[in-house]
Short mmCIF file of C-alpha atoms and ligand atoms in Angstrom, two decimals:
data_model
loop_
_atom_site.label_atom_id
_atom_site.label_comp_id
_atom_site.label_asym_id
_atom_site.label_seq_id
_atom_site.Cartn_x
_atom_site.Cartn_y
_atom_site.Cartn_z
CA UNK A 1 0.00 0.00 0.00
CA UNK A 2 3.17 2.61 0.10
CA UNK A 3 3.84 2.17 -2.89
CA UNK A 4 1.01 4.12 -4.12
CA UNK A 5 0.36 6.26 -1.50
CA UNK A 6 2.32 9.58 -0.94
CA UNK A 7 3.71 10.57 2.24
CA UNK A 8 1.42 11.95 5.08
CA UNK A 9 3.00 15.11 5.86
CA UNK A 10 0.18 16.75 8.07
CA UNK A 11 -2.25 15.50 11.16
CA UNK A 12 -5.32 16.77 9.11
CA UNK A 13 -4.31 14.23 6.24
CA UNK A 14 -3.87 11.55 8.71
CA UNK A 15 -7.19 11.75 10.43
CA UNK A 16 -8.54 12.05 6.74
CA UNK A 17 -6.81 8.81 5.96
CA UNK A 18 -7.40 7.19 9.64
CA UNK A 19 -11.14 7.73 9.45
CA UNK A 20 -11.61 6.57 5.75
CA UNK A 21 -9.91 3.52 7.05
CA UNK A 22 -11.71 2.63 9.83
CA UNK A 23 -15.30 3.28 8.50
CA UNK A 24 -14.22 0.85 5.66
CA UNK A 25 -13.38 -1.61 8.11
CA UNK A 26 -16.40 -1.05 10.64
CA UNK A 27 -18.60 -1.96 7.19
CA UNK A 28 -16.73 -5.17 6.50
CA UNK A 29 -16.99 -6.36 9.68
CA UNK A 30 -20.63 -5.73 9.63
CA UNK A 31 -21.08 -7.73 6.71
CA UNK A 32 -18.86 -10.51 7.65
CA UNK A 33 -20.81 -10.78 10.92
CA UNK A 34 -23.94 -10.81 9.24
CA UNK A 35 -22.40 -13.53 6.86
CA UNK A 36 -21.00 -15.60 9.86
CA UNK A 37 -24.67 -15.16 11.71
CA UNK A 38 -26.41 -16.27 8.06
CA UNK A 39 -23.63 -19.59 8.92
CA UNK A 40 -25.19 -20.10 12.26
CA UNK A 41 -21.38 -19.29 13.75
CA UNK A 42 -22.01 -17.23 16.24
CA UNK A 43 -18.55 -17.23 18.19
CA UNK A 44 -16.84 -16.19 14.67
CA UNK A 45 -19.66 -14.01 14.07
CA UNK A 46 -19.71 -11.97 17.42
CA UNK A 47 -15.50 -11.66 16.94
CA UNK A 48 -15.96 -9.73 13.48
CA UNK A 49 -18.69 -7.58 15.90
CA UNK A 50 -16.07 -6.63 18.67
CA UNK A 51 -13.79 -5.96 15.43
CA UNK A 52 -16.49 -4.28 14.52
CA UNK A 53 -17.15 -2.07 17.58
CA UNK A 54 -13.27 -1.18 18.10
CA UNK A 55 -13.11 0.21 14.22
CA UNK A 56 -16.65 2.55 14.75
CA UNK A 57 -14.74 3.81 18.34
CA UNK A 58 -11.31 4.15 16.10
CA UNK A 59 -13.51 6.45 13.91
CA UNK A 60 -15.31 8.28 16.58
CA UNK A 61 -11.68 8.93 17.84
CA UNK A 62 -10.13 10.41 14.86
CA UNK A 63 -13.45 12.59 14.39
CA UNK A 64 -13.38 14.15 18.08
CA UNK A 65 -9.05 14.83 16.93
CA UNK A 66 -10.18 16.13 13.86
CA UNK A 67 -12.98 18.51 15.32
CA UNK A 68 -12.32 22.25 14.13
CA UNK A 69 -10.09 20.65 11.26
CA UNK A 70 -10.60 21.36 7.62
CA UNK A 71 -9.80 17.42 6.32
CA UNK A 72 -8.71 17.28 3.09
CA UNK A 73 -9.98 15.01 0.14
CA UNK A 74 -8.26 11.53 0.00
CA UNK A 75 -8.90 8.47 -3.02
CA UNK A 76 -11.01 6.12 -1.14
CA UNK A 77 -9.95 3.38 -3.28
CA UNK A 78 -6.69 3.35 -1.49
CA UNK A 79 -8.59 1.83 1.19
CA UNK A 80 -11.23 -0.20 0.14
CA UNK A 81 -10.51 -3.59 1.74
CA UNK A 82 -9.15 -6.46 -0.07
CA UNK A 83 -9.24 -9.58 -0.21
CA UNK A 84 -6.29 -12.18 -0.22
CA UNK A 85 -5.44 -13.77 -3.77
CA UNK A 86 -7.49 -10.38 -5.03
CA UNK A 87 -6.10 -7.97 -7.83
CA UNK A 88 -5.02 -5.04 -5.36
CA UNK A 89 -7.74 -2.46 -5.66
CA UNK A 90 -10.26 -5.04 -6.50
CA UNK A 91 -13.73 -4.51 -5.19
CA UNK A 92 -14.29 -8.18 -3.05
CA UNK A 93 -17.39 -7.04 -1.33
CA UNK A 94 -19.36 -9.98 -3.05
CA UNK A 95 -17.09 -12.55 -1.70
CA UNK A 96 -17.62 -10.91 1.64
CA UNK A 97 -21.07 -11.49 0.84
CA UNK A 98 -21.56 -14.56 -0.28
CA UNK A 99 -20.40 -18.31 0.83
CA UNK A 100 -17.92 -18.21 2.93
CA UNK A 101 -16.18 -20.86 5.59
CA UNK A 102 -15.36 -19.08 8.87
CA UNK A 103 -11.34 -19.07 8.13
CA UNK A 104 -12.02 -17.52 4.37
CA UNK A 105 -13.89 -14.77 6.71
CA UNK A 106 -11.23 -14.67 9.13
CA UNK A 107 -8.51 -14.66 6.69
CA UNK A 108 -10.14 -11.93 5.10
CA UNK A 109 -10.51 -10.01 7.90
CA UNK A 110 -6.50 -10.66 8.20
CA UNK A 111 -5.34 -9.07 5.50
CA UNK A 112 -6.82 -6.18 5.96
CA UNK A 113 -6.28 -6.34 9.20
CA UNK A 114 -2.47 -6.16 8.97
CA UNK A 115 -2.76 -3.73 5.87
CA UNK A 116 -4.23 -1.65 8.45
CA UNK A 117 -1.66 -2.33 10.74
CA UNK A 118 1.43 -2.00 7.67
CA UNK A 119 -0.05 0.94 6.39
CA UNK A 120 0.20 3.01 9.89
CA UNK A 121 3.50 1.07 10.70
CA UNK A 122 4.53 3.20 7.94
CA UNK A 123 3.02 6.27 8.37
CA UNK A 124 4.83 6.35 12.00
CA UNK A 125 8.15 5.78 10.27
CA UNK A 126 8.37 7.81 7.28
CA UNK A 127 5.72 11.09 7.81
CA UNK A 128 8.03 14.37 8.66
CA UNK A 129 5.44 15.32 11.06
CA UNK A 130 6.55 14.20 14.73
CA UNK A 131 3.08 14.40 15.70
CA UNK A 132 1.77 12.36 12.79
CA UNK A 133 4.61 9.57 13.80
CA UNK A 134 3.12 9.44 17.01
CA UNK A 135 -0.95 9.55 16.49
CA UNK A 136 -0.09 6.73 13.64
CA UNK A 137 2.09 4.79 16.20
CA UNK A 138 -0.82 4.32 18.37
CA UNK A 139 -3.19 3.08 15.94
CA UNK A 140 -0.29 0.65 14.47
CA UNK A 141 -0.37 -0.97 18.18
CA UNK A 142 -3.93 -0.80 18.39
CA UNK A 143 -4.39 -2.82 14.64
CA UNK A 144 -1.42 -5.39 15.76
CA UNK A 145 -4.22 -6.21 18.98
CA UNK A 146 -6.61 -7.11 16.53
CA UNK A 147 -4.22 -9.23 14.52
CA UNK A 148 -3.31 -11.04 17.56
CA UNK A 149 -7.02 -11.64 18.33
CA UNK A 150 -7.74 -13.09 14.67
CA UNK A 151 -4.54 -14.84 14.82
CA UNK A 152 -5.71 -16.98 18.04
CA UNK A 153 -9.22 -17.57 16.22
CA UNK A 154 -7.45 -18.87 13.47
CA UNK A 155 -5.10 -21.06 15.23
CA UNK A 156 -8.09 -22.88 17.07
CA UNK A 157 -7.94 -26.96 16.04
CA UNK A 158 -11.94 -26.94 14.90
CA UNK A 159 -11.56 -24.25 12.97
CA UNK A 160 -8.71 -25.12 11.05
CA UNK A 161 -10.26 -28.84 10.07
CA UNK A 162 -13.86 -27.21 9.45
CA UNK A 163 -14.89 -28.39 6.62
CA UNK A 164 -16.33 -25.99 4.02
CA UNK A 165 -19.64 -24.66 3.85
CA UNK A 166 -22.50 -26.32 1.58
CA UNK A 167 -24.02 -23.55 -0.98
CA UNK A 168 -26.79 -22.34 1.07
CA UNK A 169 -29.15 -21.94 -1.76
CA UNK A 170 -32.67 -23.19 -0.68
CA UNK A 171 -33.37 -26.81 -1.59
CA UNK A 172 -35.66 -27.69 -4.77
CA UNK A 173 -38.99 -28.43 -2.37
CA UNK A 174 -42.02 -29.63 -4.03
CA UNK A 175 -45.13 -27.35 -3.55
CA UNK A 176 -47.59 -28.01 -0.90
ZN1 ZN B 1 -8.27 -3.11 13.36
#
């Protein structure tokens, strides 16, 4: 993601970026929730809502920081979420959608997860603005929690021998 993304040189940019980021992951998680519930796994299903929860209070963060702020304009497609073995940039909302075992969800929820996590990692290294470094520091820690907590989900023995998911299509019933 630095590849294509130029430096963050001001707090007002980073809160831009920080809040575009976390609303796109509050809506993911929503839908992967809903996906999980629709799978009748509710453990999986009420992680993505924590996830979830911690992304909408990230957001409600950055806004309170960015109050009296005049946030500039930033490509949102820089931050739409991906998802692994996806062209970079690819909308994969419809796989977040549709059929999906609970490590495909959780292994979605990874990658972004630790794009998140890459993408602030970086921002605290390379921005010119001390107090960029350290407001982007902070939320680098705070994605790295939520890789650990996916990590230990996907490291669980009956998740990682689950077999996958039948299409849940209804069943051709016969009227009456
Ligand atoms: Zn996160």
């Amino acid at each position: 993601m630095s590849d294509n993304t130029k430096i963050i040189e001001s707090v007002s940019e980073f809160l831009a970026h920080a809040i575009a980021m976390e609303d796109e992951s509050a809506e993911h998680y929503e839908m992967l929730a809903d996906s999980m519930e629709i799978h009748n796994n509710d453990e999986v299903a009420s992680v993505f809502r924590k996830l979830m929860k911690y992304s909408e209070k990230h957001a409600d963060e950055v806004h309170d920081l960015a109050e009296g702020m005049v946030l500039p304009n930033i490509a949102p497609w820089d931050y739409n979420w991906n998802c692994p073995d996806f062209p970079e940039g690819g909308d994969c909302s419809e796989m977040v959608n549709y059929l999906m075992t609970a490590r495909q969800a959780l292994d979605i929820a990874m990658h972004n997860e630790i794009r998140g996590r890459d993408f602030y990692a970086w921002v605290a290294r390379e921005s010119p603005d001390a107090e960029v470094r350290r407001l982007a520091g902070e939320m680098a820690d705070e994605e790295q929690e939520h890789v650990d907590l996916l990590q230990t989900m996907l490291e669980r023995k009956d998740l990682s021998s689950e077999p996958p998911l039948e299409d849940l299509d209804p069943p051709n019933m016969p009227e009456g």
